[in-house]
Short mmCIF file of C-alpha atoms in Angstrom, two decimals:
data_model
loop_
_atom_site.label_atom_id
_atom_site.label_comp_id
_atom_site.label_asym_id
_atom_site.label_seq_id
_atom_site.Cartn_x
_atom_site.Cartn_y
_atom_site.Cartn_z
CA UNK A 1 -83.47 -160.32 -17.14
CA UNK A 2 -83.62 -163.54 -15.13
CA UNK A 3 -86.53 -164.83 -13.96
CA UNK A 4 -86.69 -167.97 -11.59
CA UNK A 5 -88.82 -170.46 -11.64
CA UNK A 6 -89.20 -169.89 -7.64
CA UNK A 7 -88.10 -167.66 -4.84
CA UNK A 8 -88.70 -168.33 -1.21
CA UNK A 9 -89.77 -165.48 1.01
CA UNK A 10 -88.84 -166.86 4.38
CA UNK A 11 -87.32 -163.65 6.08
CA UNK A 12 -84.13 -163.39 7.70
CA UNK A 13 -85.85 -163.63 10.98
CA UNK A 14 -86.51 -167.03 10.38
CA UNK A 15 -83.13 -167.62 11.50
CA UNK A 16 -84.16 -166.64 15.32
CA UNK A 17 -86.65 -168.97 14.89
CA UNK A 18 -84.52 -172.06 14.30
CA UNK A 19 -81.98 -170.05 17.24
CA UNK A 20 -84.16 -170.46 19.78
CA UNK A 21 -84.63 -174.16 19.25
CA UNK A 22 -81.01 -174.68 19.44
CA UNK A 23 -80.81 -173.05 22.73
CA UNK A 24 -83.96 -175.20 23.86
CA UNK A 25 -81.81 -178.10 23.99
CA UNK A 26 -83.98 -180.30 22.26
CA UNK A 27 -83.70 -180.66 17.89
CA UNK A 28 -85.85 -183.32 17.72
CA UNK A 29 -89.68 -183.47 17.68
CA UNK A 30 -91.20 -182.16 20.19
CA UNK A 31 -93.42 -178.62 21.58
CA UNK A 32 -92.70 -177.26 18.57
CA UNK A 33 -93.85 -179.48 16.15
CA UNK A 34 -97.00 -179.85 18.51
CA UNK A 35 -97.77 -176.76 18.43
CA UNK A 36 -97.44 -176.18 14.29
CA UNK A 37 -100.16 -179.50 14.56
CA UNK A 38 -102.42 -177.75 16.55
CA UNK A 39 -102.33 -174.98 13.83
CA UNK A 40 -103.42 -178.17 10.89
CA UNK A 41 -105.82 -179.13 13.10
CA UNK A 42 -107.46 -175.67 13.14
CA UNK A 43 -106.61 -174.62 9.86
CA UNK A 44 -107.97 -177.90 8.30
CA UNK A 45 -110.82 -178.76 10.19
CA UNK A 46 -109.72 -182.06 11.48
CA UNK A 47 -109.15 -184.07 14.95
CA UNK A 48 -105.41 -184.72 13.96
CA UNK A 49 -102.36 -183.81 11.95
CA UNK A 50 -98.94 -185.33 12.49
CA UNK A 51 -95.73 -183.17 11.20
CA UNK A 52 -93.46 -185.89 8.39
CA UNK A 53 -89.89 -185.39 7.12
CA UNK A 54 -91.78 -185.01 3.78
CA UNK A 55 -94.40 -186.02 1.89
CA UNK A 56 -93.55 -189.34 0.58
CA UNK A 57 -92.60 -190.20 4.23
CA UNK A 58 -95.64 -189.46 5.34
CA UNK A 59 -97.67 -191.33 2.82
CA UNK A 60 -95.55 -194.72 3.22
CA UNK A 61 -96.30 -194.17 7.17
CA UNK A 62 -100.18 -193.99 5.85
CA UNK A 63 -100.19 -196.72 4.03
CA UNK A 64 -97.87 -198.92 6.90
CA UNK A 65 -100.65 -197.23 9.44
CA UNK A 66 -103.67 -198.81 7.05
CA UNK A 67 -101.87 -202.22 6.90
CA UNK A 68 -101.65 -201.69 3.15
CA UNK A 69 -98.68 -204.12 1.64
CA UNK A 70 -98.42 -206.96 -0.54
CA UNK A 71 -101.17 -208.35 -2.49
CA UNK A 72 -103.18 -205.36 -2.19
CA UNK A 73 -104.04 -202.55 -4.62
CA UNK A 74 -104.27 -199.05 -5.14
CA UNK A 75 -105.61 -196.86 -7.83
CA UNK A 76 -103.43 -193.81 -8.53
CA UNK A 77 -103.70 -191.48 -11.35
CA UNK A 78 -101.18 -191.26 -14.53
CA UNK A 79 -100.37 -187.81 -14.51
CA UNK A 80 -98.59 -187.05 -11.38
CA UNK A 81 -94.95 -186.71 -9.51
CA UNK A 82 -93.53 -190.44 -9.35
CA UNK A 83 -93.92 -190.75 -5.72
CA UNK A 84 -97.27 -190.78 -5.69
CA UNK A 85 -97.07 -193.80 -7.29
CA UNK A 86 -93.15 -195.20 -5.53
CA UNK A 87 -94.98 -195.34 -2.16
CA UNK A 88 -97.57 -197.78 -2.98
CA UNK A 89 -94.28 -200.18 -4.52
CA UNK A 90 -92.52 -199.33 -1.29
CA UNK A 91 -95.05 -200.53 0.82
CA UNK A 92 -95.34 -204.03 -1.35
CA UNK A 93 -98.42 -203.48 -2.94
CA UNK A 94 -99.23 -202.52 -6.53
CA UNK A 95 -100.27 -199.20 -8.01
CA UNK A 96 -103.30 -198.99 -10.30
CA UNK A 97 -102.64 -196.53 -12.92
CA UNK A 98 -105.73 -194.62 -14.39
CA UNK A 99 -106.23 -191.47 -16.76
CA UNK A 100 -107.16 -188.11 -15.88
CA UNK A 101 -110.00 -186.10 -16.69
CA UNK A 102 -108.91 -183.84 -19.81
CA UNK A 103 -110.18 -180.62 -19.10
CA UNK A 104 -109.13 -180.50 -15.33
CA UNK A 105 -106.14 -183.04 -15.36
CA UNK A 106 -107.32 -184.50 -12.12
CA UNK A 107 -107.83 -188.36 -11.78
CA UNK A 108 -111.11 -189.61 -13.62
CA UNK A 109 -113.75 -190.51 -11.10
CA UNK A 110 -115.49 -192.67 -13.78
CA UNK A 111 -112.14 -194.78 -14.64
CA UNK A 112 -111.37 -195.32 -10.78
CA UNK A 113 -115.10 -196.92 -10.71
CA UNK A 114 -114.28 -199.42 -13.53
CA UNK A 115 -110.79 -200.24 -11.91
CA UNK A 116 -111.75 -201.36 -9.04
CA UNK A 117 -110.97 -204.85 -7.82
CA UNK A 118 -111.40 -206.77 -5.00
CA UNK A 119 -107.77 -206.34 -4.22
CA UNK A 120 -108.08 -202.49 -3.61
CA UNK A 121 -107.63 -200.92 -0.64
CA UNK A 122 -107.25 -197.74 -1.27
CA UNK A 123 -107.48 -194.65 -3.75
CA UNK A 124 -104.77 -191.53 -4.21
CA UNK A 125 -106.16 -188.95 -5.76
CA UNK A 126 -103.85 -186.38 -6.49
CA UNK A 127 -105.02 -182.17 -6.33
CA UNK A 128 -103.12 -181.73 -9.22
CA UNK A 129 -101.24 -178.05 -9.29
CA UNK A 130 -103.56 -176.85 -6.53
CA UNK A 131 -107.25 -178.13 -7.77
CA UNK A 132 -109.31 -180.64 -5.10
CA UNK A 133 -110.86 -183.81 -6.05
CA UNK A 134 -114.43 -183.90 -5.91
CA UNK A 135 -113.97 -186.49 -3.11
CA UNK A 136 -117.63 -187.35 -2.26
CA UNK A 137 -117.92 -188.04 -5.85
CA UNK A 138 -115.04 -190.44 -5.56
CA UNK A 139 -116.53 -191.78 -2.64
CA UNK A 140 -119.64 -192.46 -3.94
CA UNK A 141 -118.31 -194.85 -6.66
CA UNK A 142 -116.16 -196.56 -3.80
CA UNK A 143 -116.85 -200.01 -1.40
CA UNK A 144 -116.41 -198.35 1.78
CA UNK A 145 -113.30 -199.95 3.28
CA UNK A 146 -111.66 -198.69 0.24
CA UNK A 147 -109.41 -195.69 1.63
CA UNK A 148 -109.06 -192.25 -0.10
CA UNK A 149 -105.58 -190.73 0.68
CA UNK A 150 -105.75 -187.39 -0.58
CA UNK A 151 -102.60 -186.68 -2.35
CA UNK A 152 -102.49 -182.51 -1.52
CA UNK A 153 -98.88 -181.95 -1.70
CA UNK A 154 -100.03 -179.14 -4.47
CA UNK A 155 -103.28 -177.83 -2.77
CA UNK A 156 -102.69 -176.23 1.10
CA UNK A 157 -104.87 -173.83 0.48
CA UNK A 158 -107.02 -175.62 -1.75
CA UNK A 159 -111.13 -175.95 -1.30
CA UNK A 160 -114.02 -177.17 -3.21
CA UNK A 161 -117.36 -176.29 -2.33
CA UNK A 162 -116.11 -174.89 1.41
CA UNK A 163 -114.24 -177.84 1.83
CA UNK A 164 -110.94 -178.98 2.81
CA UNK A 165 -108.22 -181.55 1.94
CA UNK A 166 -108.17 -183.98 4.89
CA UNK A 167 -112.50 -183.25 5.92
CA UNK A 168 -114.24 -185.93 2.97
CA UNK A 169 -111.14 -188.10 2.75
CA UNK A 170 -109.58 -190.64 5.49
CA UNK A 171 -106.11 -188.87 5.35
CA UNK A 172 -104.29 -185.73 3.09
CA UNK A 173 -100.63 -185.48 2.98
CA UNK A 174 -99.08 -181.96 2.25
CA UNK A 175 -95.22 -181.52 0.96
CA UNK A 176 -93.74 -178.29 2.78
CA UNK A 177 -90.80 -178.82 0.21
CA UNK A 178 -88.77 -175.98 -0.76
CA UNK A 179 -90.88 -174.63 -3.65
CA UNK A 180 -94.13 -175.16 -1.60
CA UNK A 181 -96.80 -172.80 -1.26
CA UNK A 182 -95.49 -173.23 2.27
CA UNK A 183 -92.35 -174.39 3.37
CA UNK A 184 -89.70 -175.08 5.49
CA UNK A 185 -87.42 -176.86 2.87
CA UNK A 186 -87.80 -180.39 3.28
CA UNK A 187 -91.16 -181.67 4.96
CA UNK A 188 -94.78 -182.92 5.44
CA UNK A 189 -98.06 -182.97 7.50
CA UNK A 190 -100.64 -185.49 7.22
CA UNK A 191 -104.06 -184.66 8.63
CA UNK A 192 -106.89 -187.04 9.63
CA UNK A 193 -110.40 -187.06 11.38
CA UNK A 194 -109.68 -191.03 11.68
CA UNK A 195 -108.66 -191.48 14.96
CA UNK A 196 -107.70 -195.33 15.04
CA UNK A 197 -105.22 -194.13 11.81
CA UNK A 198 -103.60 -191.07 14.01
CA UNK A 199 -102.85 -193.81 16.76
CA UNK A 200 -101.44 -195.94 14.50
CA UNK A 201 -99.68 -193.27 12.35
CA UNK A 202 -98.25 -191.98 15.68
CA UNK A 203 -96.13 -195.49 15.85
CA UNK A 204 -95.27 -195.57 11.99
CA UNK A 205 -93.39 -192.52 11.65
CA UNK A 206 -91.10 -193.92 14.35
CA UNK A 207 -89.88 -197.28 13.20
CA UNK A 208 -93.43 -198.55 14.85
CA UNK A 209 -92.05 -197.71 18.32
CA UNK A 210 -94.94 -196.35 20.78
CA UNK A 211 -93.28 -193.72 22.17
CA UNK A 212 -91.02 -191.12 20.57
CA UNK A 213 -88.87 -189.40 22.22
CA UNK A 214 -90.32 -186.11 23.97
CA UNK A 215 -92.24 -189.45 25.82
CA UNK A 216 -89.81 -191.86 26.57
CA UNK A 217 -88.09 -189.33 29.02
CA UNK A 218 -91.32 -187.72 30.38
CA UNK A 219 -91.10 -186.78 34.12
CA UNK A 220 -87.44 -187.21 34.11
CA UNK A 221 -87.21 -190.70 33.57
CA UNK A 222 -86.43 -193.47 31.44
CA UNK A 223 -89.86 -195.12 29.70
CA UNK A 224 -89.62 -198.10 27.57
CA UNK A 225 -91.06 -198.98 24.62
CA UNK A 226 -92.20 -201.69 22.30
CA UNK A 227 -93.06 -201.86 18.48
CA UNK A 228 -96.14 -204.15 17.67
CA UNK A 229 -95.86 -202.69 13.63
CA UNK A 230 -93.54 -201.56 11.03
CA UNK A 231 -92.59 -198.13 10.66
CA UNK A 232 -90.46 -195.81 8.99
CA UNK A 233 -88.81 -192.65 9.88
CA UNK A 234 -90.99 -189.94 8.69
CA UNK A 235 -91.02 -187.07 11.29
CA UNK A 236 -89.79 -183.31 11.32
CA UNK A 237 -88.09 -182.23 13.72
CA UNK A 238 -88.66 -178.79 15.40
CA UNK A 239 -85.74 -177.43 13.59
CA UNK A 240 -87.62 -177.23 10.79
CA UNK A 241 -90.99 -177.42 12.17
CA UNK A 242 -90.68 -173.52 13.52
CA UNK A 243 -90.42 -172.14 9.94
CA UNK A 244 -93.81 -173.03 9.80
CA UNK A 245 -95.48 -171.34 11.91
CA UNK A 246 -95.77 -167.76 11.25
CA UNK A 247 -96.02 -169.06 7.39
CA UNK A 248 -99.23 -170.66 8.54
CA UNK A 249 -100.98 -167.43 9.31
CA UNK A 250 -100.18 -165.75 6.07
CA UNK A 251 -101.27 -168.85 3.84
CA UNK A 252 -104.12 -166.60 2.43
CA UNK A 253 -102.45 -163.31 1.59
CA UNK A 254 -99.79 -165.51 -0.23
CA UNK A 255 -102.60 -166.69 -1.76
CA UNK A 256 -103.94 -164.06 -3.11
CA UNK A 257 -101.26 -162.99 -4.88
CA UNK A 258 -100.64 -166.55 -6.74
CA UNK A 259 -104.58 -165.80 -7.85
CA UNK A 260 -103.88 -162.34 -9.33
CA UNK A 261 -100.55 -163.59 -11.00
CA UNK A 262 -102.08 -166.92 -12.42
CA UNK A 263 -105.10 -164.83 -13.57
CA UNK A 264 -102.81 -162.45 -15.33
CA UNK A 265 -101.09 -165.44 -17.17
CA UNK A 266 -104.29 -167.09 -17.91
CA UNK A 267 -105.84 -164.18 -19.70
CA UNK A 268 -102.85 -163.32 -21.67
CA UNK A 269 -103.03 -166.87 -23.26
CA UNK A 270 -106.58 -166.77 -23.77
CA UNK A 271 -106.91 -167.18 -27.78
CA UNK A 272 -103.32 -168.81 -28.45
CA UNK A 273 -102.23 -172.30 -28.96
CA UNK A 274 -101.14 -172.59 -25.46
CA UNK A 275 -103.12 -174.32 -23.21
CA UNK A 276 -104.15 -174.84 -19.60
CA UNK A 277 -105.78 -176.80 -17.12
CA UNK A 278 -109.80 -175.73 -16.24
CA UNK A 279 -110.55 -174.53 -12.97
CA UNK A 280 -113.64 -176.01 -12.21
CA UNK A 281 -117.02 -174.04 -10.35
CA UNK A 282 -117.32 -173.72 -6.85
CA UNK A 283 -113.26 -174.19 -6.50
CA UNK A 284 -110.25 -172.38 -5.24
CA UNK A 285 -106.83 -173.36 -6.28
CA UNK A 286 -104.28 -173.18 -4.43
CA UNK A 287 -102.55 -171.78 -7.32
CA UNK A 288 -99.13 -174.07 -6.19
CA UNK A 289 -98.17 -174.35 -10.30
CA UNK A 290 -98.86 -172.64 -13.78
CA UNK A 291 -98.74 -175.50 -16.31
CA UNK A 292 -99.36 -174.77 -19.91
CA UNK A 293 -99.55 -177.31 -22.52
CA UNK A 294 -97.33 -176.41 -25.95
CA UNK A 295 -98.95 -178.65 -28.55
CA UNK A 296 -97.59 -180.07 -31.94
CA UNK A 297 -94.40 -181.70 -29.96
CA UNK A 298 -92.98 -178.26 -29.78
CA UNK A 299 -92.79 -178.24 -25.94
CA UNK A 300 -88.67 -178.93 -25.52
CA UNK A 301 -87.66 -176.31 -27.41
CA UNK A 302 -90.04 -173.97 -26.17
CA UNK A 303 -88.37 -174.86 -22.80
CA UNK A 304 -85.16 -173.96 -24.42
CA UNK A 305 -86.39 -171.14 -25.45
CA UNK A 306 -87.43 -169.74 -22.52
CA UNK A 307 -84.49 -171.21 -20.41
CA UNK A 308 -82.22 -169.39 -22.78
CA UNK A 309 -83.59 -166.28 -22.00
CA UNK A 310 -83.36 -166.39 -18.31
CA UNK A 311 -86.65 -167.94 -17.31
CA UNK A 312 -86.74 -170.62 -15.31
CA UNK A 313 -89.23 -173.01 -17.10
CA UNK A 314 -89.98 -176.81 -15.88
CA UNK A 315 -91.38 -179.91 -16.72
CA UNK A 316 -94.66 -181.29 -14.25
CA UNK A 317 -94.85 -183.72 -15.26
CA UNK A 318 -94.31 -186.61 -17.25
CA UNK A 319 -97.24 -189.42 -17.23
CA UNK A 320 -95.66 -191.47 -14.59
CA UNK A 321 -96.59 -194.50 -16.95
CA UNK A 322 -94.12 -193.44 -19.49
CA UNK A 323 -91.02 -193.49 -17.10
CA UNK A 324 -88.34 -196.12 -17.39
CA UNK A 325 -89.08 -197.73 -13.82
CA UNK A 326 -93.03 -198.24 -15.01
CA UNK A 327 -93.01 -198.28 -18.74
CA UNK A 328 -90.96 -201.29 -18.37
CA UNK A 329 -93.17 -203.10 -15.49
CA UNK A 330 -95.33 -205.97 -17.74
CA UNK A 331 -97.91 -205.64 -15.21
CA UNK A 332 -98.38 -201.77 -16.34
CA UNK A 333 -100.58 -201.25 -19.19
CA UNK A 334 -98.94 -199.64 -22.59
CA UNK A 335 -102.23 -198.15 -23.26
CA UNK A 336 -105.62 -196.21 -21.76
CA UNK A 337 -103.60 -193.14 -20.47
CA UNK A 338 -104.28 -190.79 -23.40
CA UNK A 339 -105.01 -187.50 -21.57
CA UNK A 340 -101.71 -188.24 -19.46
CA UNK A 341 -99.41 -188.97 -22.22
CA UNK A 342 -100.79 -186.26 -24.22
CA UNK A 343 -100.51 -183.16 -21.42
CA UNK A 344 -97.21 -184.51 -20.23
CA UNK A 345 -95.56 -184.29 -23.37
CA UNK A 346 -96.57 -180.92 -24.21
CA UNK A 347 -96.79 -179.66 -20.65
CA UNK A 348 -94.21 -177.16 -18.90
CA UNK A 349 -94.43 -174.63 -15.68
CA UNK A 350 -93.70 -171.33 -16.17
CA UNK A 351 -92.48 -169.09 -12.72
CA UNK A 352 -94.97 -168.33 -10.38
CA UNK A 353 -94.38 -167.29 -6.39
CA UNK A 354 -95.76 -164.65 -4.56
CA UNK A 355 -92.45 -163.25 -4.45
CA UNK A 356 -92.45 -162.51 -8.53
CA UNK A 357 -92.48 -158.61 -9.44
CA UNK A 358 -94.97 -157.84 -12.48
CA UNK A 359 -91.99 -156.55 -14.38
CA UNK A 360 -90.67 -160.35 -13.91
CA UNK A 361 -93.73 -161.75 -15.36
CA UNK A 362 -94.34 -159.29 -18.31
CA UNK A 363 -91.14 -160.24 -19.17
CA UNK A 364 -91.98 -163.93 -19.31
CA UNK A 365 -94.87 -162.91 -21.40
CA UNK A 366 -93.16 -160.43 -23.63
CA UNK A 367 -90.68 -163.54 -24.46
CA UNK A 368 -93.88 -166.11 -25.06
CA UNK A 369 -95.37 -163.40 -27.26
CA UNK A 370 -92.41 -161.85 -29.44
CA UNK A 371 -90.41 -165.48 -29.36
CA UNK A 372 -92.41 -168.47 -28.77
CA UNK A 373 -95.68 -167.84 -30.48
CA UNK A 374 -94.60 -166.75 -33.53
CA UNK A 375 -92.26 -169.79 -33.67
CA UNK A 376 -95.37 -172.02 -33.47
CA UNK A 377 -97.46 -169.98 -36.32
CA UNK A 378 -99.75 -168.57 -33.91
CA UNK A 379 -100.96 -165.53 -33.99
CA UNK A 380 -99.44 -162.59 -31.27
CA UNK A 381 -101.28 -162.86 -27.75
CA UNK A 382 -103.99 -160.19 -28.23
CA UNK A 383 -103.42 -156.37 -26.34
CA UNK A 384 -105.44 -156.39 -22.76
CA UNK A 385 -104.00 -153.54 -21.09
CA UNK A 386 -101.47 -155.03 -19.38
CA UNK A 387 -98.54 -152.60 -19.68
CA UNK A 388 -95.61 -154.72 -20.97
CA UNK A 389 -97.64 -156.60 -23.96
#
């Protein structure tokens, strides 16, 4: 059997979708995308959301919206996807590694406190593999012109004590890249209650220009336009932006099978060698990732292992402080990330999509039971009445 590590479950009627934006006549952004922001806004609680060509897009525009650039700091955790680090060098400014907490793997509250300077200006915390933040706890050990950008790429449908991303924090950015919990294959959404930020974020993901270009030919005629601040090109365009919408009023049925499927992982591995990350009381993961850590160095040829039976295993990630482009930067430390070294050299993903039959799965578990746990001199995952262990 093969077993990918994702399948997307757009449906073939997606296609009339994108058809009837061709025959509107216009590709760019425009009613669409407007619309699918009026959806964030509802969905998320917030004043404003803004559709981006992706993620990292959307969080240089942030960062070019907050006047963040040279000479200017901010704190970013070890253990996450390199761009949640690249934007801050993009921009000019410098990023602030610090470790994660080593139950949950999110960014340690109490190391952001100490790292503070008075050259930061603002915080990423990242919602690692679908798990918020406690962001009024990050808050609270914050100046307050220090910004939190809420790194959510991983957690759409995340919450923590009936909260949202984007509701404690100045600004989340989501990723709607193709093996996101939702998707349209290559995109982002920021969403703010910050109003002088949505102005201003407006102009950046348009080269700074003050009026895109559903405005300058409003009413039938030519409007200029000026740029008073640098910009980049960050925004979808309704070609894209209509897969959205229909995904954005199943988010929690999709949902809901990620929960039963990560559950069903999570108890077969109770009692083994394998590890993985602690959900924490009062939230709900968004379930975008199953991680598991293989200890004792083993974790590369467990990958092979798996790979070579069909499964479509992957790393997330590496501590972004042990890649060539930072390990080699003077000005990053070579210690203090213990938890993020540690978790990304043992750590891998196994498959996990709403899309992924229970056949699929036990046999992702038969092979970690029969193959890979006896090869680490554990003992056999334990029977619980799941039908193919």
């Amino acid at each position: 059997m093969r077993v990918p590590f994702y399948r997307h479950s757009l449906p073939a009627s997606s296609a009339t979708l994108v058809a009837e934006v061709i025959e509107s006549g216009f590709l760019t952004s425009g009613q669409r995308c407007s619309r699918v922001e009026d959806q964030l806004c509802a969905i998320f609680g917030t004043s404003h959301a803004k559709l981006t060509s992706s993620w990292t897009q959307g969080a240089v525009a942030v960062l070019l919206a907050l006047g963040i650039g040279p000479g200017d700091e901010v704190i970013v955790p070890a253990m996450t996807f390199v761009a949640t680090a690249n934007v801050v060098k993009q921009v000019g400014a410098r990023p602030v590694f610090v470790d994660v907490d080593p139950a949950t793997l999110l960014i340690d509250i109490t190391l952001v406190r100490a790292a503070v300077t008075p050259e930061t200006k603002a915080v990423i915390p990242v919602h690692l593999y679908g798990q918020m933040v406690d962001i009024p706890a990050l808050r609270g050990v914050l100046r307050p012109e220090i910004k939190i950008i809420e790194d959510a790429a991983h957690c759409f449908e995340g919450r923590r004590a009936g909260r949202r991303p984007g509701q404690d924090g100045d600004a989340a950015i989501f990723s709607f890249y193709a093996t996101k919990n939702v998707t349209c294959g290559e995109g982002g959404a920021v969403v703010t209650n910050d109003a002088e930020l949505a102005a201003n974020l407006k102009e950046t993901v348009l080269h700074g220009m003050s009026a895109a270009a559903a405005q300058r030919f409003s009413g039938g005629r030519y409007q200029h336009w000026d740029v008073t601040r640098l910009g980049t090109k960050a925004n979808l365009p309704d070609l894209l932006a209509v897969l959205l919408e229909t995904q954005l009023d199943t988010v929690d049925e999709r949902l809901a099978r990620r929960e039963f499927l990560a559950q069903r992982y999570e108890e077969s591995f109770a009692g083994t060698p394998l590890g993985v990350p602690t959900i924490e009381a009062g939230v709900v993961s968004a379930r975008h990732l199953f991680p598991i850590h293989v200890p004792g160095g083993h974790r590369d040829r467990v990958m092979r292992m798996l790979n070579d039976q069909g499964i479509g295993a992957t790393v997330n990630y590496r501590a972004v402080t042990e890649l060539s482009l930072y390990r080699n930067d003077p000005s990053v430390p070579r210690n203090g990330f213990p938890v993020s070294i540690d978790w990304g050299e043992g750590t891998l993903c196994l498959p996990l999509f709403p899309g992924l039959r229970e056949e699929e799965q036990d046999y992702v578990l038969n092979v970690l039971r029969y193959e890979v746990l006896p090869s680490l001199g554990s003992h056999a995952i334990e029977e619980r009445g799941v039908a193919a262990l």
